[in-house]
Short mmCIF file of C-alpha atoms in Angstrom, two decimals:
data_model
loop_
_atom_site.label_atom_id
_atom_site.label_comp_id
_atom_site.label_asym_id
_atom_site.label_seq_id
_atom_site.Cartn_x
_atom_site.Cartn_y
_atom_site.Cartn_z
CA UNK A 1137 91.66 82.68 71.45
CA UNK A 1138 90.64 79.35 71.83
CA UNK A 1139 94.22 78.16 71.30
CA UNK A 1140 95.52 80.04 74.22
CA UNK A 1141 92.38 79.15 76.74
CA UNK A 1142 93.56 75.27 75.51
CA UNK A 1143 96.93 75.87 76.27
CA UNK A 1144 96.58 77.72 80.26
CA UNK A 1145 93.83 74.68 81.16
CA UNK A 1146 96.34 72.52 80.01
CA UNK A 1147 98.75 73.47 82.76
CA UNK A 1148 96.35 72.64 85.45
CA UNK A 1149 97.30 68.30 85.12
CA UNK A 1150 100.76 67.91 86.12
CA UNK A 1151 103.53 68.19 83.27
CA UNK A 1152 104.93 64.64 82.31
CA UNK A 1153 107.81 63.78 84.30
CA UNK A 1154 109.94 63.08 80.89
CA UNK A 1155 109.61 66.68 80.05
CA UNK A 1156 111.05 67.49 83.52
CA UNK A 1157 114.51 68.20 82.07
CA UNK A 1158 113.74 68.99 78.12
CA UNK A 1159 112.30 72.52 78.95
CA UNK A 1160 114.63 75.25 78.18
CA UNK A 1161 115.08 78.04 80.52
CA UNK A 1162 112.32 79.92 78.21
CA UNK A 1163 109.17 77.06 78.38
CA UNK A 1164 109.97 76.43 81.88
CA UNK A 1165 109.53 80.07 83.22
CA UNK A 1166 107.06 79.97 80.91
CA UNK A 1167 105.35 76.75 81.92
CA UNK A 1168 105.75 78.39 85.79
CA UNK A 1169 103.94 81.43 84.72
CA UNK A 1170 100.91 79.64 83.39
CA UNK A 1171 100.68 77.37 86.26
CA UNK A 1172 100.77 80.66 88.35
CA UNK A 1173 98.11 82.16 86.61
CA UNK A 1174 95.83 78.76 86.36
CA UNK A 1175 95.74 79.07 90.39
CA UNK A 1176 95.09 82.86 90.32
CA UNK A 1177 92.25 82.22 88.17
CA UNK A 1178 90.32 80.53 91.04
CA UNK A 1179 91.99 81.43 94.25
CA UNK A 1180 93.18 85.48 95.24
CA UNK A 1181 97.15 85.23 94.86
CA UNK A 1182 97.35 85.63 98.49
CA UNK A 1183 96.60 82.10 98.74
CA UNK A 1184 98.20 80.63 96.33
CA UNK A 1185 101.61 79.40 97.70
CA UNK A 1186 104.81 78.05 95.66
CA UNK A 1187 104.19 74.96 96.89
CA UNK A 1188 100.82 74.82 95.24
CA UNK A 1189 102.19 76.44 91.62
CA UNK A 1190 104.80 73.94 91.91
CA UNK A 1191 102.34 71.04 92.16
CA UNK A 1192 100.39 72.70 88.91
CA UNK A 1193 103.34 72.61 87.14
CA UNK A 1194 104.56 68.68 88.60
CA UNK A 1195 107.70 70.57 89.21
CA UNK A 1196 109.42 70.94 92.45
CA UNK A 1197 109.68 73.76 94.90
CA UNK A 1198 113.53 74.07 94.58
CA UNK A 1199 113.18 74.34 91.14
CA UNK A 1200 110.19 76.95 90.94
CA UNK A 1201 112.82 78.67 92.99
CA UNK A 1202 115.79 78.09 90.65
CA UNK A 1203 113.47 79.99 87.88
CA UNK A 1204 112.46 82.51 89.98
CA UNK A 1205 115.14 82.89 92.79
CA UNK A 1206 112.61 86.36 94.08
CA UNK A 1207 110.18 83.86 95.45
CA UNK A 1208 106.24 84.31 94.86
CA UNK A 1209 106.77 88.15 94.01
CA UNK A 1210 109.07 87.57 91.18
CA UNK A 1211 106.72 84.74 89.77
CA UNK A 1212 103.72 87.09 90.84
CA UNK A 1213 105.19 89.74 88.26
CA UNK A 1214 106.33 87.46 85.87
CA UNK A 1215 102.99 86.06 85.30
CA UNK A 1216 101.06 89.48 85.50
CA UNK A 1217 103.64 90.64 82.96
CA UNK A 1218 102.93 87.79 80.66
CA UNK A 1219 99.25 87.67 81.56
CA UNK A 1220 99.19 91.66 80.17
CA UNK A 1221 100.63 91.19 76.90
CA UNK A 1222 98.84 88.23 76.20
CA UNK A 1223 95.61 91.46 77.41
CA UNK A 1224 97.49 94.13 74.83
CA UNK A 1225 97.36 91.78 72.28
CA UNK A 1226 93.31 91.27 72.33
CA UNK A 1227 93.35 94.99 71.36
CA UNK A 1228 94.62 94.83 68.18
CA UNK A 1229 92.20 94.81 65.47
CA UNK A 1230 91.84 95.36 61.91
CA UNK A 1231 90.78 99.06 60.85
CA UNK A 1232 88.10 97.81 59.09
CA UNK A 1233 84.43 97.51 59.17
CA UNK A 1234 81.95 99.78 61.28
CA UNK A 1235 83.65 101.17 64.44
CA UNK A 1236 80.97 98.78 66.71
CA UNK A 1237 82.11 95.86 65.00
CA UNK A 1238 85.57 96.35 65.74
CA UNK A 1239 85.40 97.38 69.40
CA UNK A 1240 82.58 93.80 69.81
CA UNK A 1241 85.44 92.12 68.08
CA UNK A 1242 88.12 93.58 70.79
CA UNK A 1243 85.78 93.12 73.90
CA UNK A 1244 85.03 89.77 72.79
CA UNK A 1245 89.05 88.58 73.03
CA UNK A 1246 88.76 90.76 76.47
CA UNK A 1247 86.21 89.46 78.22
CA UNK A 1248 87.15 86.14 77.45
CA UNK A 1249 90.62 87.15 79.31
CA UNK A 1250 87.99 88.11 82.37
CA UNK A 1251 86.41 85.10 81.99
CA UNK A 1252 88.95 82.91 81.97
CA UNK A 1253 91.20 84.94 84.32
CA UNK A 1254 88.68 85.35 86.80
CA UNK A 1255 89.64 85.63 90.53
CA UNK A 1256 93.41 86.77 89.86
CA UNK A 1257 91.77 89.94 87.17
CA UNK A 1258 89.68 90.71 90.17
CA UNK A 1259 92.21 90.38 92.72
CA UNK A 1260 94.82 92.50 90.29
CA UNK A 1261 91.99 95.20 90.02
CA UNK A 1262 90.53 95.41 93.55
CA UNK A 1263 94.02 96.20 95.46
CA UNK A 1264 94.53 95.35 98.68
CA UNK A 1265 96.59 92.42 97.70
CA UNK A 1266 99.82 91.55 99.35
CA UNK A 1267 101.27 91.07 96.18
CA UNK A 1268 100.17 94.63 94.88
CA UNK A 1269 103.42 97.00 94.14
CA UNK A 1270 103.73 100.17 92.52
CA UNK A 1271 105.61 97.70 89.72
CA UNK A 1272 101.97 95.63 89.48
CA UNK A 1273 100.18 98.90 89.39
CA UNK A 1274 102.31 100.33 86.54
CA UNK A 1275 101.83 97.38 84.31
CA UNK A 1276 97.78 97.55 84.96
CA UNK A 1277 98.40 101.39 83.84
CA UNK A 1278 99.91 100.68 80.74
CA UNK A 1279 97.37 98.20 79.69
CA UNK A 1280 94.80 101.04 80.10
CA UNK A 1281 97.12 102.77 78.24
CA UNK A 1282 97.82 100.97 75.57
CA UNK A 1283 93.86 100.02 75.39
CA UNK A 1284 93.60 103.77 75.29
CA UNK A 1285 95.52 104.06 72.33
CA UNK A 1286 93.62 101.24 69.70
CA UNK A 1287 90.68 102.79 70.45
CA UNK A 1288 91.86 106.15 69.49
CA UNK A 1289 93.60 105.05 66.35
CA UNK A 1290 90.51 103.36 65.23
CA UNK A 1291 88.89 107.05 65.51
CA UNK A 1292 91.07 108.50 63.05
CA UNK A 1293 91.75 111.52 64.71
CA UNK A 1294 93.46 114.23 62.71
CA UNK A 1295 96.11 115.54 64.57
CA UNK A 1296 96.79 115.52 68.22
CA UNK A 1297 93.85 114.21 70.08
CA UNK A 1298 92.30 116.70 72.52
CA UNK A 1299 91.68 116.16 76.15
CA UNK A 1300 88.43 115.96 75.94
CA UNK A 1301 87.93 112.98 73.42
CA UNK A 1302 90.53 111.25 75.37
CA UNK A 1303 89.54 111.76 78.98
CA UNK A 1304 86.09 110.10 77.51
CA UNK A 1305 88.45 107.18 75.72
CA UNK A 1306 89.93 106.61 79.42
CA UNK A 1307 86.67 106.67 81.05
CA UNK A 1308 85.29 103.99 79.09
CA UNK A 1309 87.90 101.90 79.71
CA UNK A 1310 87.49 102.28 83.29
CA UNK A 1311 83.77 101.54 83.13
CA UNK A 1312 84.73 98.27 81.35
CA UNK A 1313 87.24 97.26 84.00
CA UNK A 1314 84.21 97.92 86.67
CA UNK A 1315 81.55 96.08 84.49
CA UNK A 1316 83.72 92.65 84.36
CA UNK A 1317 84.46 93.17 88.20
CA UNK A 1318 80.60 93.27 88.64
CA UNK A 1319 79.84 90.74 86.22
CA UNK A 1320 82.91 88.07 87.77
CA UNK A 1321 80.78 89.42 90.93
CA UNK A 1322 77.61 88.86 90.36
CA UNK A 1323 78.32 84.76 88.48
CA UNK A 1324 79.40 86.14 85.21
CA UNK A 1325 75.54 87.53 84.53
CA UNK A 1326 74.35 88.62 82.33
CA UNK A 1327 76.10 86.17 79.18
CA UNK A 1328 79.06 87.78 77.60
CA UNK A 1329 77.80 88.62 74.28
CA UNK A 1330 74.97 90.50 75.53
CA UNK A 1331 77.36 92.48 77.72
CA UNK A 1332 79.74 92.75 74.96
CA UNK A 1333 76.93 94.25 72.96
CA UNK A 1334 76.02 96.31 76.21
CA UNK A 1335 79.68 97.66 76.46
CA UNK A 1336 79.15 98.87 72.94
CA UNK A 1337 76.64 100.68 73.16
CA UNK A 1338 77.77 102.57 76.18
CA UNK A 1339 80.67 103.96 74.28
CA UNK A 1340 78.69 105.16 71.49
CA UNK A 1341 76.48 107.05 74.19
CA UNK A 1342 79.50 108.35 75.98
CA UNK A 1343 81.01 109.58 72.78
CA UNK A 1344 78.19 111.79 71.83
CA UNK A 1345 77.43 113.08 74.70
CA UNK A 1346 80.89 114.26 74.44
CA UNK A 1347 80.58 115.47 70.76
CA UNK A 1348 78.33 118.05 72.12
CA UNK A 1349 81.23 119.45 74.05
CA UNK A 1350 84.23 119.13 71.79
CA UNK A 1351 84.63 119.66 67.97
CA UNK A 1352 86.98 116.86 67.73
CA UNK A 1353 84.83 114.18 69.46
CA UNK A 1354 82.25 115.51 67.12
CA UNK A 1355 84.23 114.64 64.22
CA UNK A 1356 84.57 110.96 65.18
CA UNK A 1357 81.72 110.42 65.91
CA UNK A 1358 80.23 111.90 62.46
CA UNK A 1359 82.74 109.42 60.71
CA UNK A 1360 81.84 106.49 62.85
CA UNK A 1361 78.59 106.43 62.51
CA UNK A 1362 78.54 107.27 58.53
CA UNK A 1363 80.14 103.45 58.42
CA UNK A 1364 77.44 101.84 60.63
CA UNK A 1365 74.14 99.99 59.48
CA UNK A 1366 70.62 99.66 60.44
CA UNK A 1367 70.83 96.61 61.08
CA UNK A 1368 74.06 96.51 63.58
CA UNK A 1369 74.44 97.83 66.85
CA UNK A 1370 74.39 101.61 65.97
CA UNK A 1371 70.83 101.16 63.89
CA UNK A 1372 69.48 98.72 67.11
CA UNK A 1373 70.55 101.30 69.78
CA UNK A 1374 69.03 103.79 67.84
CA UNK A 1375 65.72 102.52 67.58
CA UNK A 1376 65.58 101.17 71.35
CA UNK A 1377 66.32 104.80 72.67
CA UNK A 1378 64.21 106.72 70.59
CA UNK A 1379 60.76 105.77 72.14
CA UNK A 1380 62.66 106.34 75.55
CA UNK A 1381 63.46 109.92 74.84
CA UNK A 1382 60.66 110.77 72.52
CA UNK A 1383 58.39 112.02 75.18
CA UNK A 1384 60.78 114.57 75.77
CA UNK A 1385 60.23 117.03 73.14
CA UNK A 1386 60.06 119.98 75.93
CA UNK A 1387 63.98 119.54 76.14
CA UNK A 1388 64.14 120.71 72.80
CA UNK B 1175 82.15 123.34 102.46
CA UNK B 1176 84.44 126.82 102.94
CA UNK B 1177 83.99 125.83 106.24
CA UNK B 1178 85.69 122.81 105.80
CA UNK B 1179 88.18 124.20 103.79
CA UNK B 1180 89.13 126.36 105.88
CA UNK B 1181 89.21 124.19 108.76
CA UNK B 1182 91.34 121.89 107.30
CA UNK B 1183 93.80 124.93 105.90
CA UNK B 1184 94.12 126.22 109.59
CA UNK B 1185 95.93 123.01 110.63
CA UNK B 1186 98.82 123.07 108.43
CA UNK B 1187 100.18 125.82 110.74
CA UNK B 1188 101.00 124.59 113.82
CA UNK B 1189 98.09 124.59 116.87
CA UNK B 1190 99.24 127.18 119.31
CA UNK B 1191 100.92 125.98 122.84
CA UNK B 1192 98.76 126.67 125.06
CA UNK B 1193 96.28 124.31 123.24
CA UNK B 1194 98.72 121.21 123.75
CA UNK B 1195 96.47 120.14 127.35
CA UNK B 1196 93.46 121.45 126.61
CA UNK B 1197 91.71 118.79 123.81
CA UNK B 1198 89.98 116.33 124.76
CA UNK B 1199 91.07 112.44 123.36
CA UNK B 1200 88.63 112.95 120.94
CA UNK B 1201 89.56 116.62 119.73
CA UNK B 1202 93.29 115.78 119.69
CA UNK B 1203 92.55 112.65 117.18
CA UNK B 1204 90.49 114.76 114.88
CA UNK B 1205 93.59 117.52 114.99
CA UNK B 1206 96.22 114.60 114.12
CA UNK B 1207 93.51 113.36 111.59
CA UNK B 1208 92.75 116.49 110.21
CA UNK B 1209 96.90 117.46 110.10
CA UNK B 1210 97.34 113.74 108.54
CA UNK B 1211 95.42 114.70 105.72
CA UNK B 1212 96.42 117.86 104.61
CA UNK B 1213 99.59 116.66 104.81
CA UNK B 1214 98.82 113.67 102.39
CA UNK B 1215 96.76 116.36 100.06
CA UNK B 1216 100.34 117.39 99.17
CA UNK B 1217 102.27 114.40 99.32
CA UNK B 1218 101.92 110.28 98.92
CA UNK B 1219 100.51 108.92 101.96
CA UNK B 1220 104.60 106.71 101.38
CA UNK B 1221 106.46 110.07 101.77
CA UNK B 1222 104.27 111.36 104.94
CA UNK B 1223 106.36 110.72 108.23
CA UNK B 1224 104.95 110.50 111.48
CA UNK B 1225 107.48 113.27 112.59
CA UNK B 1226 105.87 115.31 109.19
CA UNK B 1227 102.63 114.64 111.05
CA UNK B 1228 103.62 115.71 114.69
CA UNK B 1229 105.08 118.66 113.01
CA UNK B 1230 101.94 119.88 111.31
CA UNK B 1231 99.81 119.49 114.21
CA UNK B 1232 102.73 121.35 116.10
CA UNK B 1233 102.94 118.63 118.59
CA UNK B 1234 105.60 115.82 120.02
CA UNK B 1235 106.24 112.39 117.95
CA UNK B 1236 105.26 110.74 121.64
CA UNK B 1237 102.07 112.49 121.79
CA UNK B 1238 100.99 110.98 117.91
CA UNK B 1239 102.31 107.74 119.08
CA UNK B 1240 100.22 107.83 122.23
CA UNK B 1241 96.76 108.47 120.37
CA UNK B 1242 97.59 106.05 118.06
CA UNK B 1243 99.87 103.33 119.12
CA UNK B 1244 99.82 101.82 115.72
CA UNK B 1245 101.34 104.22 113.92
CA UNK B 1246 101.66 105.67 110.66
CA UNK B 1247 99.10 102.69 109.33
CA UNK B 1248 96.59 102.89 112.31
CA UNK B 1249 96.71 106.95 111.62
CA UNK B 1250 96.42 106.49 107.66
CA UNK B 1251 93.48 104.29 108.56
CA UNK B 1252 91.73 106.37 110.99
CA UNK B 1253 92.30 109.66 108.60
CA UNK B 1254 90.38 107.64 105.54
CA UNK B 1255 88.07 106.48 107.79
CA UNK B 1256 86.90 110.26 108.83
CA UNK B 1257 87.15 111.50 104.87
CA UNK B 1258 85.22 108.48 103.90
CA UNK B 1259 82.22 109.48 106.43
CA UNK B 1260 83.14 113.23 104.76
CA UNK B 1261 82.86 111.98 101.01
CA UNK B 1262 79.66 110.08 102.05
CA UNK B 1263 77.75 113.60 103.32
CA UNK B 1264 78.77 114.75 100.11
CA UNK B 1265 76.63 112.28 97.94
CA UNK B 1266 73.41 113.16 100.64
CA UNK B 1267 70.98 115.92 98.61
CA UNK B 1268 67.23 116.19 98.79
CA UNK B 1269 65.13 114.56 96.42
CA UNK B 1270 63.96 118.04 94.97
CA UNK B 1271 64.15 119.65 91.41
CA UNK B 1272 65.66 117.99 88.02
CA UNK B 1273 67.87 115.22 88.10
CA UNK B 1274 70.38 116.54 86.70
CA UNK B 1275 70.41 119.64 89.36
CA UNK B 1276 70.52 116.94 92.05
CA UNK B 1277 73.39 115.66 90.72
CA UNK B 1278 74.88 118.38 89.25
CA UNK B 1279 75.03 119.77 93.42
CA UNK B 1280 76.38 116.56 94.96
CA UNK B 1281 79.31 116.18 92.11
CA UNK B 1282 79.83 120.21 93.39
CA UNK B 1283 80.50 118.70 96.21
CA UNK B 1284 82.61 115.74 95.73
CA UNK B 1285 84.66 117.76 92.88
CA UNK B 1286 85.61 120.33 96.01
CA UNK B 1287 86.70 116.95 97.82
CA UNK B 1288 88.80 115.79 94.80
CA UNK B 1289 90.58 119.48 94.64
CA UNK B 1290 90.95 119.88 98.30
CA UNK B 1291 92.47 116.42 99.32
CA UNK B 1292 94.52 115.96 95.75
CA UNK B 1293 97.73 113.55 96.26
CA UNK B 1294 95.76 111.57 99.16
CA UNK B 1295 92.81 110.73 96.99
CA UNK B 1296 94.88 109.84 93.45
CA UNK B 1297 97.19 107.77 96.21
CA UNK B 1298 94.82 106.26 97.37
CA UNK B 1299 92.20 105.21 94.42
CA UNK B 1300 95.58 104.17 92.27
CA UNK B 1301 96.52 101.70 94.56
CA UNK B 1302 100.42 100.29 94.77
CA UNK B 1303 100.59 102.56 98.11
CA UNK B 1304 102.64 100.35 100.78
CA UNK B 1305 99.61 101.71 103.13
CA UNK B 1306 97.00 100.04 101.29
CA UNK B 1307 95.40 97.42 103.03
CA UNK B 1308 92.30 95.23 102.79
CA UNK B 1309 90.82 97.43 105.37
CA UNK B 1310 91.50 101.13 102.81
CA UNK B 1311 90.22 99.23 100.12
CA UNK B 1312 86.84 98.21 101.64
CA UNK B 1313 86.61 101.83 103.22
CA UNK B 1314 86.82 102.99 99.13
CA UNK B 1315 84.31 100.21 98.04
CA UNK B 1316 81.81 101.25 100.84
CA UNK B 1317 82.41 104.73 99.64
CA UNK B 1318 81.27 103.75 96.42
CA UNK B 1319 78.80 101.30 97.28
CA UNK B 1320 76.69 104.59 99.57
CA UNK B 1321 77.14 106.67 96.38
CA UNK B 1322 75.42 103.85 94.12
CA UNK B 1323 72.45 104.03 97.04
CA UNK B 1324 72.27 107.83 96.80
CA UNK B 1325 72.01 107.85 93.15
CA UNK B 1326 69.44 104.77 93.09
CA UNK B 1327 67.47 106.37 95.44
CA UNK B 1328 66.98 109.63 92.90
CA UNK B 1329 66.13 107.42 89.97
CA UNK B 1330 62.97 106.15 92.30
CA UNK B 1331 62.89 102.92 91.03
CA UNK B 1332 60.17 100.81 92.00
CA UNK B 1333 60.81 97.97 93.37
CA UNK B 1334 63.92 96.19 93.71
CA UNK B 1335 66.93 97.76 91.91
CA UNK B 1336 67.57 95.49 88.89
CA UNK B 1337 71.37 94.31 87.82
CA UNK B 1338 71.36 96.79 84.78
CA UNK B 1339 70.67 99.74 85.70
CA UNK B 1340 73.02 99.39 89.04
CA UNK B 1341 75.95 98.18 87.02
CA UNK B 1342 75.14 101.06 85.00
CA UNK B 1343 75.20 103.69 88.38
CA UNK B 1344 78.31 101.76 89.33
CA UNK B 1345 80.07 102.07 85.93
CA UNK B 1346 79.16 105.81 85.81
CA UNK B 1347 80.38 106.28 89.62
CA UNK B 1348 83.67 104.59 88.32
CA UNK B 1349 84.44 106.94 85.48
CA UNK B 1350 83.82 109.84 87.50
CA UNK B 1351 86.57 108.30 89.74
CA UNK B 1352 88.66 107.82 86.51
CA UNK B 1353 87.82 111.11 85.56
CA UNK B 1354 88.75 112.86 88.78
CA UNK B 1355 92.18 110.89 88.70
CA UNK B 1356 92.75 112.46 85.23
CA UNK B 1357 91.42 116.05 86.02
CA UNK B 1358 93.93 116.03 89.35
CA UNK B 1359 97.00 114.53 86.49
CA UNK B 1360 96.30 117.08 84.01
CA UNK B 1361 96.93 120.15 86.15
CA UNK B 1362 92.46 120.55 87.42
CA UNK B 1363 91.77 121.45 83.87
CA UNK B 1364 88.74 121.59 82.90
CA UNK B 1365 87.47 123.76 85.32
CA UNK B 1366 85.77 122.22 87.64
CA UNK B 1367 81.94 123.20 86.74
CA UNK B 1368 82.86 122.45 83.12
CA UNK B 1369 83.98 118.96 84.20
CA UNK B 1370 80.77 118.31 86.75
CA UNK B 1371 78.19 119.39 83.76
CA UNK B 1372 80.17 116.86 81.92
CA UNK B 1373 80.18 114.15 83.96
CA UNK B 1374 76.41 115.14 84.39
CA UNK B 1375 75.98 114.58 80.51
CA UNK B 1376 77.75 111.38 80.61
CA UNK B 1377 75.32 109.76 83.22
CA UNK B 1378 72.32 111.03 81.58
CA UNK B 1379 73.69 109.55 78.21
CA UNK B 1380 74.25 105.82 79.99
CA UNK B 1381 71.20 105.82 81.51
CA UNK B 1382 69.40 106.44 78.26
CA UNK B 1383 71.90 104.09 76.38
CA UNK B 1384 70.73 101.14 79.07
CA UNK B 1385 67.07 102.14 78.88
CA UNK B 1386 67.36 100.78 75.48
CA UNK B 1387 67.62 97.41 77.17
CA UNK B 1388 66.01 97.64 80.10
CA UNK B 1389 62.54 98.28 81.05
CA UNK B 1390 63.17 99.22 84.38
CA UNK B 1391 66.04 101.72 83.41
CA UNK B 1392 63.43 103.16 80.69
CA UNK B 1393 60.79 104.18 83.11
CA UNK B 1394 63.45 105.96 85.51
CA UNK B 1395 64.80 107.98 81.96
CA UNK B 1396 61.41 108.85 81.60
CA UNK B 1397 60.47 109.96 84.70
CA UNK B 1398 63.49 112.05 85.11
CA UNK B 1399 63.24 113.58 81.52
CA UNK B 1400 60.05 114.65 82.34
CA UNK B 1401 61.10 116.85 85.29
CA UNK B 1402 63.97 118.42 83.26
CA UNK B 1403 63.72 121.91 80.95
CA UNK B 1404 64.76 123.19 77.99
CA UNK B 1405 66.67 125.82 79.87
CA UNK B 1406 68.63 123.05 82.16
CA UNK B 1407 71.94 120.27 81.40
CA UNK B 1408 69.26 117.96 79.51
CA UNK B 1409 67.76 120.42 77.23
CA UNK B 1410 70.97 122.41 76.39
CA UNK B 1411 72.88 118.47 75.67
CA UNK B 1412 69.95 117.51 73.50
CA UNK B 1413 70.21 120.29 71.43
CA UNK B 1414 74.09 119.79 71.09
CA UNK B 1415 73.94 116.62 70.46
CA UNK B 1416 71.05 116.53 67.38
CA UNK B 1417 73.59 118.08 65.00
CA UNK B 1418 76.10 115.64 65.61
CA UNK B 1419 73.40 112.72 65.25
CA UNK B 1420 71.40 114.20 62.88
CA UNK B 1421 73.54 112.93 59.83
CA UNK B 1422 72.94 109.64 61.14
CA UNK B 1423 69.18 109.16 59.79
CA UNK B 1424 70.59 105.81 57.32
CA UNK B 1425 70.67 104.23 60.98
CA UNK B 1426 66.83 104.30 61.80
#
């Protein structure tokens, strides 16, 4: 993680002009990209002009063209593209450990994406950019998608997972999406771990609400929470709520 | 609500002749509005001509051009802008009665939006629509931001409305979007009062997740547990839910 944050704040300072003709086709495009996404990161793509990713990169405009003859579109895709692997990739984790240490683990290499992505994840999310295709949208979809998925495996569902347990899945994903738009909104408040931790603990609640609906979601739930402690999050959330909801014994 | 329905129904077939002089500026918009949207219920607001328009409001191409000069974008525009103000009466439902009741009527209400304006409202909320603008996308975000008031205004805070508990309103507000997206993908299943007490249960679950955090959030849990009864959504998801968390007692 910290490698890659190293690497895009690198590409802010100009290149050295005796690298100018060592990059192969590859790092250059690639180089392009990052300088791309270094400008979305604190200015809506809609400014940012070729001339200005050009002058990131200490490249000129002809050749930001030569790489990407489709103009700020082409680079605008190219980047997103690369910018949403580099997203899929924080996903992947390790299926071990409690279930909330593995999703704090994930969120952690996420919101660090947010927070060092900043104004072009908002931008990407929001709509209403000039930049904003049905090809843009599909790539956002399918990191939902593929976010979707991880979080599903690490439930250890047997069988086909029901639409119940995965409507809740995509839910919480789109709550997370809306939580780092606020918190980009509102100066990245509160700090990230204690969202991250936050984050958490809304999926747990989410997830049992829905185990009272659905056998399934029941299931998962049962086998996440037989791996969690008293002293992580599941043991903490549980003792915060239960004064909250203990003067509700009529319910019962 | 039927009355809507049905008013909305009535201009797919084409408004008898003797009408075409008669409206007033104002009446005439609403028609082309009204025959806009139906029209984009069915298909992508990209595959709705202005001819398909004219058609369904059984007037001339001239005649949609001459209420709105702007065309297909100034018509999209004007259309959202009169569901919007629709969608916003939706959210408005007196402060009487459980929580969850309140709710549970105003989601009754948007739900019967969802079903009734179908392509236009997943075309619009997923973005990549060539007749997205700036302009749709802060009619949405005011959409969303009245529905966070509504809500806020039911919890009765005191005072001003802290960050947690809003970005908790706004998250929940979000997945309902997410969810309505999926119910209107996966053929309106489930039903749609199966999916409102859901979404029900999955506020009342993030609420009492964040009251574990926040002090502020705890007192409005409180308050609106205490007007809820064994019979209604709160008692009947408590008692679901025990069972699932019951096995969970290492975590306290």
């Amino acid at each position: 993680m910290f490698e890659r944050t190293d690497t895009l704040r690198g590409m802010t300072s100009p290149a050295p002009t005796r690298a100018y003709r060592r990059l192969s086709v590859e790092e250059r495009q690639r180089q392009l990209k990052e300088a791309a996404l270094s400008l979305f990161a604190v200015r809506a793509p809609d400014e940012v002009s070729l001339d200005d990713v050009a002058e990131a990169a200490g490249v000129s405009r002809p050749l930001v063209y030569r790489y990407f003859p489709g103009g700020k579109q082409q680079l605008y895709e190219a980047a997103l593209r690369s910018a949403a692997d580099e997203l899929e990739q924080c996903f992947a984790e390790p299926p071990e450990g409690p279930l909330t240490q593995r999703l704090a683990n994930a969120l952690d290499r996420y919101l660090a994406f947010v927070d060092q992505h900043d104004a072009g994840f908002s931008a990407l999310l929001q709509g209403g950019s000039v930049v904003e295709t049905s090809r843009t949208t599909a790539i956002v979809d399918e990191v939902r998608r593929t976010a979707a998925e991880h979080i599903l495996a690490h439930l250890e569902v047997v069988g086909a997972t029901g639409p119940r347990l995965r409507m809740t899945v995509r839910m919480w994903i789109t709550s997370v999406e809306a939580a780092s738009l606020i918190w980009l909104d509102e100066e990245k408040q509160p700090p990230l771990d204690e969202l991250r931790d936050w984050l958490v603990e809304q999926f747990m609640a989410v997830l049992v609400a829905s185990a009272g609906r659905d056998p399934q979601t029941a299931e998962a739930v049962r086998g996440a929470l037989a791996m969690e402690t008293a002293e992580g999050p599941a043991g903490s959330l549980a003792r915060r709520v239960l004064p909250v909801v203990s003067d509700a014994a009529h319910l019962l």
